[in-house]
Amino acid sequence: MLEKIKKLRNLIFPVSLISVIILSIPILFGAFYIGLFAARNITIPVEKLLKGTIYLSKNLNYRVKVNSKDELEDLANNFNIMAENLKEAYQKIKRIERIEAWQEVARKLAHEIKNPLTPIKLSAERLLITKDKENFNGIFDKTLTTIIEETKRIENLINEFSKFLRLPPLNIEKHDIIKVISEVKDFFSNAYPDIEFVFNSDYDSFLIEFDREKIKQVLFNLVKNAVEATIEKKIILGVELKENNLRVYVKDFGKGIDSNIEEQIFKPYFTTKSEGNGIGLALSERIIAEHNGKLDFINDDVGVTFYFELPSEGVKSEG
């Protein structure tokens, strides 16, 4: 009997140890997976936020998506709000820079006008000096031609500049933006039958307050630029709601916009075209700004999408 007790006593330790190990393994694995799951729920959102701070410095349109239903999601939402505010502040700074650019344009215009004034002055003085000479008629014809040509040159400079300075006040009324876009699309479809024009819209009509002729002018400019840029002979027009704004976009399938000139696209008199005057986009931006909207672009994988947004609160849409 005593021997049996001794044997049982000797078995207590290994049996207890085995029991503890058997019971501990599931607990350890459970704790490990719970810890790993909790860590992933924390570290992944934090990593996204860290990456967001890096990407935001390069792309102000970048936003963080976190679905954790806790303080980290609130932090991500605050990050996105901050990013949007930063983008708006950046756009305001760019507008200020463009105002300063206008001052430079004015100085440039003054300089350009002085150039033709010199030959005009010299030609007039020559006429006074030679008015009593026998060959006056021949001199008169040549100098008068010079004066006319240089005067036309000044006139062209002034006309281009006055397009910005003498914009008439907006005629704001409620119109169907879908109808206006369709009219522009039909015009270009007839003018360029070799290009496919696609109009994407979930609405049959969309009533919104705007200056019909001015917005039509912006659309004409954006589509014309897209026609000149596209390579695949396809242009996409469309509308979509972005919170309280209606976005109208025009996408081409060209080479896109070089990153080196992105900041200059809306500057007056800046152009990449050999025959362009650099007025179209600058004028379009001013028109959209007067509508309390914004004009911008996105470089896509293929081509570029120009868009403008107009306030859509209180409008009527029909799908």
Short mmCIF file of C-alpha atoms in Angstrom, two decimals:
data_model
loop_
_atom_site.label_atom_id
_atom_site.label_comp_id
_atom_site.label_asym_id
_atom_site.label_seq_id
_atom_site.Cartn_x
_atom_site.Cartn_y
_atom_site.Cartn_z
CA MET A 1 0.00 0.00 0.00
CA LEU A 2 2.81 2.32 0.95
CA GLU A 3 4.56 1.56 -2.31
CA LYS A 4 1.43 2.45 -4.30
CA ILE A 5 1.19 5.76 -2.47
CA LYS A 6 4.84 6.47 -3.26
CA LYS A 7 4.23 5.68 -6.95
CA LEU A 8 1.20 7.91 -7.04
CA ARG A 9 3.13 10.64 -5.28
CA ASN A 10 5.87 10.41 -7.88
CA LEU A 11 3.25 10.80 -10.63
CA ILE A 12 1.73 13.95 -9.18
CA PHE A 13 4.41 16.32 -10.50
CA PRO A 14 4.58 15.09 -14.11
CA VAL A 15 0.80 14.81 -14.35
CA SER A 16 0.40 18.32 -12.93
CA LEU A 17 3.04 19.65 -15.28
CA ILE A 18 1.41 18.03 -18.30
CA SER A 19 -2.00 19.31 -17.21
CA VAL A 20 -0.64 22.85 -16.82
CA ILE A 21 1.02 22.66 -20.24
CA ILE A 22 -2.11 21.30 -21.91
CA LEU A 23 -4.25 24.00 -20.35
CA SER A 24 -1.70 26.77 -20.97
CA ILE A 25 -1.19 26.18 -24.69
CA PRO A 26 -4.73 27.22 -25.77
CA ILE A 27 -4.58 30.16 -23.39
CA LEU A 28 -1.20 31.24 -24.76
CA PHE A 29 -2.36 30.86 -28.38
CA GLY A 30 -5.58 32.69 -27.58
CA ALA A 31 -3.71 35.52 -25.89
CA PHE A 32 -1.25 35.65 -28.80
CA TYR A 33 -3.98 35.96 -31.43
CA ILE A 34 -5.96 38.44 -29.37
CA GLY A 35 -2.82 40.52 -28.89
CA LEU A 36 -1.96 40.24 -32.57
CA PHE A 37 -5.49 41.25 -33.58
CA ALA A 38 -5.48 44.19 -31.18
CA ALA A 39 -2.02 45.24 -32.35
CA ARG A 40 -3.07 45.08 -36.00
CA ASN A 41 -6.14 47.20 -35.25
CA ILE A 42 -3.86 49.80 -33.74
CA THR A 43 -0.72 49.62 -35.85
CA ILE A 44 -2.41 49.47 -39.28
CA PRO A 45 -4.43 52.70 -38.79
CA VAL A 46 -1.35 54.38 -37.30
CA GLU A 47 0.72 53.26 -40.29
CA LYS A 48 -1.96 54.66 -42.62
CA LEU A 49 -1.83 57.99 -40.82
CA LEU A 50 1.97 58.06 -40.99
CA LYS A 51 1.89 57.26 -44.70
CA GLY A 52 -0.81 59.91 -45.12
CA THR A 53 1.48 62.61 -43.75
CA ILE A 54 4.09 61.59 -46.34
CA TYR A 55 1.71 61.30 -49.30
CA LEU A 56 -0.06 64.55 -48.38
CA SER A 57 3.14 66.50 -48.88
CA LYS A 58 3.15 65.32 -52.49
CA ASN A 59 -0.58 65.11 -53.22
CA LEU A 60 -3.09 67.33 -51.40
CA ASN A 61 -5.95 65.17 -52.71
CA TYR A 62 -4.76 62.17 -50.67
CA ARG A 63 -7.13 61.01 -47.91
CA VAL A 64 -6.81 58.33 -45.21
CA LYS A 65 -9.44 55.57 -44.87
CA VAL A 66 -9.71 53.96 -41.42
CA ASN A 67 -12.68 51.78 -40.39
CA SER A 68 -11.90 51.01 -36.76
CA LYS A 69 -14.98 52.55 -35.08
CA ASP A 70 -12.88 54.08 -32.32
CA GLU A 71 -10.64 57.04 -31.54
CA LEU A 72 -8.30 56.12 -34.42
CA GLU A 73 -11.12 56.56 -36.91
CA ASP A 74 -11.88 59.95 -35.37
CA LEU A 75 -8.21 60.81 -35.69
CA ALA A 76 -8.27 59.79 -39.37
CA ASN A 77 -11.38 61.91 -39.99
CA ASN A 78 -9.69 64.88 -38.34
CA PHE A 79 -6.64 64.22 -40.51
CA ASN A 80 -8.81 64.31 -43.65
CA ILE A 81 -10.48 67.54 -42.51
CA MET A 82 -7.05 69.05 -41.92
CA ALA A 83 -5.95 67.86 -45.40
CA GLU A 84 -9.01 69.49 -47.00
CA ASN A 85 -8.36 72.75 -45.13
CA LEU A 86 -4.73 72.59 -46.18
CA LYS A 87 -5.76 72.12 -49.81
CA GLU A 88 -8.14 75.10 -49.65
CA ALA A 89 -5.43 77.24 -48.05
CA TYR A 90 -2.99 76.15 -50.74
CA GLN A 91 -5.48 77.10 -53.45
CA LYS A 92 -5.99 80.53 -51.86
CA ILE A 93 -2.24 81.05 -51.82
CA LYS A 94 -2.10 80.12 -55.50
CA ARG A 95 -4.85 82.62 -56.26
CA ILE A 96 -2.85 85.31 -54.49
CA GLU A 97 0.19 84.31 -56.51
CA ARG A 98 -1.85 84.60 -59.69
CA ILE A 99 -2.95 88.09 -58.65
CA GLU A 100 0.71 88.97 -58.32
CA ALA A 101 1.21 87.39 -61.72
CA TRP A 102 -1.42 89.80 -63.06
CA GLN A 103 0.64 92.69 -61.79
CA GLU A 104 3.56 91.29 -63.74
CA VAL A 105 1.30 90.97 -66.80
CA ALA A 106 0.33 94.62 -66.46
CA ARG A 107 4.00 95.62 -66.35
CA LYS A 108 4.67 93.41 -69.35
CA LEU A 109 1.75 94.93 -71.23
CA ALA A 110 3.03 98.43 -70.54
CA HIS A 111 6.43 97.42 -71.88
CA GLU A 112 4.92 95.82 -74.98
CA ILE A 113 2.90 98.94 -75.73
CA LYS A 114 6.01 101.13 -75.50
CA ASN A 115 7.69 99.13 -78.29
CA PRO A 116 5.26 100.07 -81.10
CA LEU A 117 4.91 103.62 -79.76
CA THR A 118 8.52 104.37 -80.72
CA PRO A 119 8.15 103.69 -84.48
CA ILE A 120 4.80 105.54 -84.45
CA LYS A 121 6.45 108.61 -82.92
CA LEU A 122 9.41 108.48 -85.33
CA SER A 123 7.07 108.05 -88.31
CA ALA A 124 4.99 111.06 -87.28
CA GLU A 125 8.13 113.18 -86.83
CA ARG A 126 9.37 112.08 -90.26
CA LEU A 127 6.11 113.23 -91.83
CA LEU A 128 6.50 116.66 -90.24
CA ILE A 129 10.07 116.99 -91.46
CA THR A 130 9.38 115.88 -95.05
CA LYS A 131 5.97 117.51 -95.58
CA ASP A 132 7.41 120.14 -97.95
CA LYS A 133 9.71 117.82 -99.92
CA GLU A 134 9.04 116.58 -103.44
CA ASN A 135 9.07 112.88 -102.53
CA PHE A 136 6.61 113.44 -99.69
CA ASN A 137 3.90 111.20 -101.22
CA GLY A 138 6.16 108.14 -101.23
CA ILE A 139 7.38 108.83 -97.71
CA PHE A 140 3.80 109.43 -96.60
CA ASP A 141 2.62 106.03 -97.85
CA LYS A 142 5.46 104.13 -96.12
CA THR A 143 5.21 105.95 -92.80
CA LEU A 144 1.43 105.75 -92.76
CA THR A 145 1.65 101.95 -93.30
CA THR A 146 4.05 101.71 -90.36
CA ILE A 147 1.74 103.72 -88.13
CA ILE A 148 -1.29 101.57 -89.06
CA GLU A 149 0.57 98.29 -88.44
CA GLU A 150 1.95 99.38 -85.09
CA THR A 151 -1.45 100.74 -84.05
CA LYS A 152 -3.05 97.37 -84.83
CA ARG A 153 -0.36 95.72 -82.74
CA ILE A 154 -1.29 97.88 -79.76
CA GLU A 155 -4.97 97.24 -80.39
CA ASN A 156 -4.45 93.47 -80.28
CA LEU A 157 -2.55 93.72 -77.00
CA ILE A 158 -5.25 95.87 -75.43
CA ASN A 159 -8.07 93.63 -76.67
CA GLU A 160 -6.49 90.53 -75.12
CA PHE A 161 -5.93 92.27 -71.81
CA SER A 162 -9.41 93.80 -71.73
CA LYS A 163 -11.00 90.35 -71.89
CA PHE A 164 -10.03 90.03 -68.24
CA LEU A 165 -10.63 93.60 -67.12
CA ARG A 166 -13.99 94.19 -68.77
CA LEU A 167 -15.95 91.04 -68.00
CA PRO A 168 -19.61 92.04 -67.77
CA PRO A 169 -21.46 91.22 -64.50
CA LEU A 170 -22.80 87.70 -64.18
CA ASN A 171 -26.36 87.03 -65.31
CA ILE A 172 -27.26 84.41 -62.72
CA GLU A 173 -30.43 82.46 -63.44
CA LYS A 174 -31.63 78.89 -62.92
CA HIS A 175 -30.73 76.72 -65.93
CA ASP A 176 -30.43 73.05 -66.76
CA ILE A 177 -26.71 72.30 -66.72
CA ILE A 178 -27.30 68.93 -68.43
CA LYS A 179 -28.86 70.70 -71.42
CA VAL A 180 -25.95 73.15 -71.67
CA ILE A 181 -23.37 70.34 -71.59
CA SER A 182 -25.35 68.40 -74.22
CA GLU A 183 -25.39 71.44 -76.51
CA VAL A 184 -21.61 71.79 -76.25
CA LYS A 185 -21.14 68.04 -76.80
CA ASP A 186 -23.38 68.07 -79.90
CA PHE A 187 -21.50 71.05 -81.34
CA PHE A 188 -18.12 69.36 -81.03
CA SER A 189 -19.50 66.00 -82.22
CA ASN A 190 -20.58 67.67 -85.46
CA ALA A 191 -17.35 69.66 -85.76
CA TYR A 192 -15.08 66.65 -85.08
CA PRO A 193 -16.85 63.52 -86.42
CA ASP A 194 -13.63 61.47 -86.10
CA ILE A 195 -13.62 61.90 -82.30
CA GLU A 196 -15.97 59.99 -80.00
CA PHE A 197 -17.69 62.24 -77.44
CA VAL A 198 -19.22 60.46 -74.43
CA PHE A 199 -21.47 62.12 -71.84
CA ASN A 200 -21.77 60.37 -68.47
CA SER A 201 -24.66 61.52 -66.30
CA ASP A 202 -27.12 59.96 -63.84
CA TYR A 203 -29.48 62.88 -64.42
CA ASP A 204 -31.83 63.73 -67.26
CA SER A 205 -31.84 67.31 -66.03
CA PHE A 206 -30.19 69.26 -63.24
CA LEU A 207 -31.36 72.78 -62.42
CA ILE A 208 -28.75 75.04 -60.90
CA GLU A 209 -28.11 78.78 -60.76
CA PHE A 210 -25.36 80.05 -63.07
CA ASP A 211 -24.58 82.40 -65.94
CA ARG A 212 -25.46 80.28 -68.96
CA GLU A 213 -23.23 82.01 -71.51
CA LYS A 214 -20.22 82.21 -69.18
CA ILE A 215 -20.38 78.54 -68.17
CA LYS A 216 -20.88 77.59 -71.79
CA GLN A 217 -17.75 79.58 -72.60
CA VAL A 218 -15.81 77.61 -69.95
CA LEU A 219 -17.10 74.31 -71.35
CA PHE A 220 -16.14 75.31 -74.89
CA ASN A 221 -12.63 76.11 -73.73
CA LEU A 222 -12.19 72.86 -71.77
CA VAL A 223 -13.54 70.67 -74.58
CA LYS A 224 -11.48 72.50 -77.21
CA ASN A 225 -8.34 71.92 -75.14
CA ALA A 226 -9.28 68.25 -74.75
CA VAL A 227 -9.77 67.89 -78.51
CA GLU A 228 -6.31 69.34 -79.13
CA ALA A 229 -4.73 67.11 -76.45
CA THR A 230 -6.41 63.73 -76.98
CA ILE A 231 -4.59 60.98 -78.83
CA GLU A 232 -7.10 58.13 -78.67
CA LYS A 233 -9.80 60.20 -80.42
CA LYS A 234 -12.10 60.06 -77.42
CA ILE A 235 -13.42 62.73 -75.03
CA ILE A 236 -15.54 62.04 -71.94
CA LEU A 237 -17.83 64.69 -70.43
CA GLY A 238 -19.74 64.10 -67.22
CA VAL A 239 -21.40 65.42 -64.09
CA GLU A 240 -21.40 64.11 -60.54
CA LEU A 241 -22.34 65.34 -57.09
CA LYS A 242 -19.51 66.03 -54.64
CA GLU A 243 -21.14 66.79 -51.27
CA ASN A 244 -22.71 70.24 -51.77
CA ASN A 245 -21.11 70.85 -55.15
CA LEU A 246 -21.91 69.77 -58.68
CA ARG A 247 -18.77 68.71 -60.54
CA VAL A 248 -18.61 69.00 -64.33
CA TYR A 249 -15.60 67.30 -65.91
CA VAL A 250 -13.95 66.87 -69.30
CA LYS A 251 -11.45 64.04 -69.77
CA ASP A 252 -9.07 63.55 -72.67
CA PHE A 253 -6.77 60.65 -73.52
CA GLY A 254 -3.59 62.51 -74.30
CA LYS A 255 -0.15 62.80 -72.72
CA GLY A 256 -1.35 64.63 -69.62
CA ILE A 257 0.26 67.69 -68.06
CA ASP A 258 3.95 67.65 -67.21
CA SER A 259 4.49 67.90 -63.45
CA ASN A 260 7.00 70.71 -64.06
CA ILE A 261 4.29 73.05 -65.39
CA GLU A 262 1.29 72.05 -63.25
CA GLU A 263 1.61 75.17 -61.10
CA GLN A 264 1.57 77.46 -64.15
CA ILE A 265 -1.45 76.09 -66.01
CA PHE A 266 -3.85 78.80 -64.83
CA LYS A 267 -1.41 81.69 -65.05
CA PRO A 268 -2.40 84.37 -67.59
CA TYR A 269 -0.48 84.21 -70.86
CA PHE A 270 1.08 80.85 -70.02
CA THR A 271 0.60 78.32 -72.83
CA THR A 272 2.20 75.17 -74.18
CA LYS A 273 0.67 75.66 -77.64
CA SER A 274 2.57 77.29 -80.48
CA GLU A 275 -0.54 79.27 -81.48
CA GLY A 276 -2.07 79.72 -78.03
CA ASN A 277 -2.31 83.01 -76.15
CA GLY A 278 -2.60 81.60 -72.60
CA ILE A 279 -5.92 83.31 -71.92
CA GLY A 280 -8.49 80.50 -72.04
CA LEU A 281 -7.82 78.68 -68.76
CA ALA A 282 -7.06 81.88 -66.82
CA LEU A 283 -10.33 83.40 -68.02
CA SER A 284 -12.22 80.17 -67.25
CA GLU A 285 -10.84 80.09 -63.72
CA ARG A 286 -11.94 83.65 -63.13
CA ILE A 287 -15.46 82.88 -64.37
CA ILE A 288 -15.76 79.85 -62.09
CA ALA A 289 -14.36 81.82 -59.13
CA GLU A 290 -17.06 84.48 -59.70
CA HIS A 291 -19.61 81.64 -59.40
CA ASN A 292 -18.08 80.77 -55.98
CA GLY A 293 -16.77 77.56 -57.46
CA LYS A 294 -13.37 76.17 -58.35
CA LEU A 295 -11.59 74.98 -61.49
CA ASP A 296 -8.89 72.33 -61.26
CA PHE A 297 -7.50 69.25 -63.00
CA ILE A 298 -6.34 65.71 -62.25
CA ASN A 299 -3.55 63.98 -64.11
CA ASP A 300 -4.87 60.48 -64.84
CA ASP A 301 -2.96 57.35 -65.83
CA VAL A 302 -3.88 58.27 -69.40
CA GLY A 303 -4.66 61.88 -70.21
CA VAL A 304 -5.98 64.57 -67.90
CA THR A 305 -9.37 65.48 -66.45
CA PHE A 306 -10.28 69.16 -66.09
CA TYR A 307 -13.26 69.88 -63.87
CA PHE A 308 -15.13 72.73 -62.26
CA GLU A 309 -17.44 72.66 -59.27
CA LEU A 310 -20.44 74.89 -58.66
CA PRO A 311 -22.51 75.13 -55.44
CA SER A 312 -25.52 72.84 -55.81
CA GLU A 313 -27.48 73.58 -52.62
CA GLY A 314 -31.12 74.27 -53.25
CA VAL A 315 -31.11 72.91 -56.79
CA LYS A 316 -33.44 70.42 -58.39
CA SER A 317 -32.26 67.26 -60.11
CA GLU A 318 -34.17 64.66 -62.03
CA GLY A 319 -32.70 61.23 -62.61
#
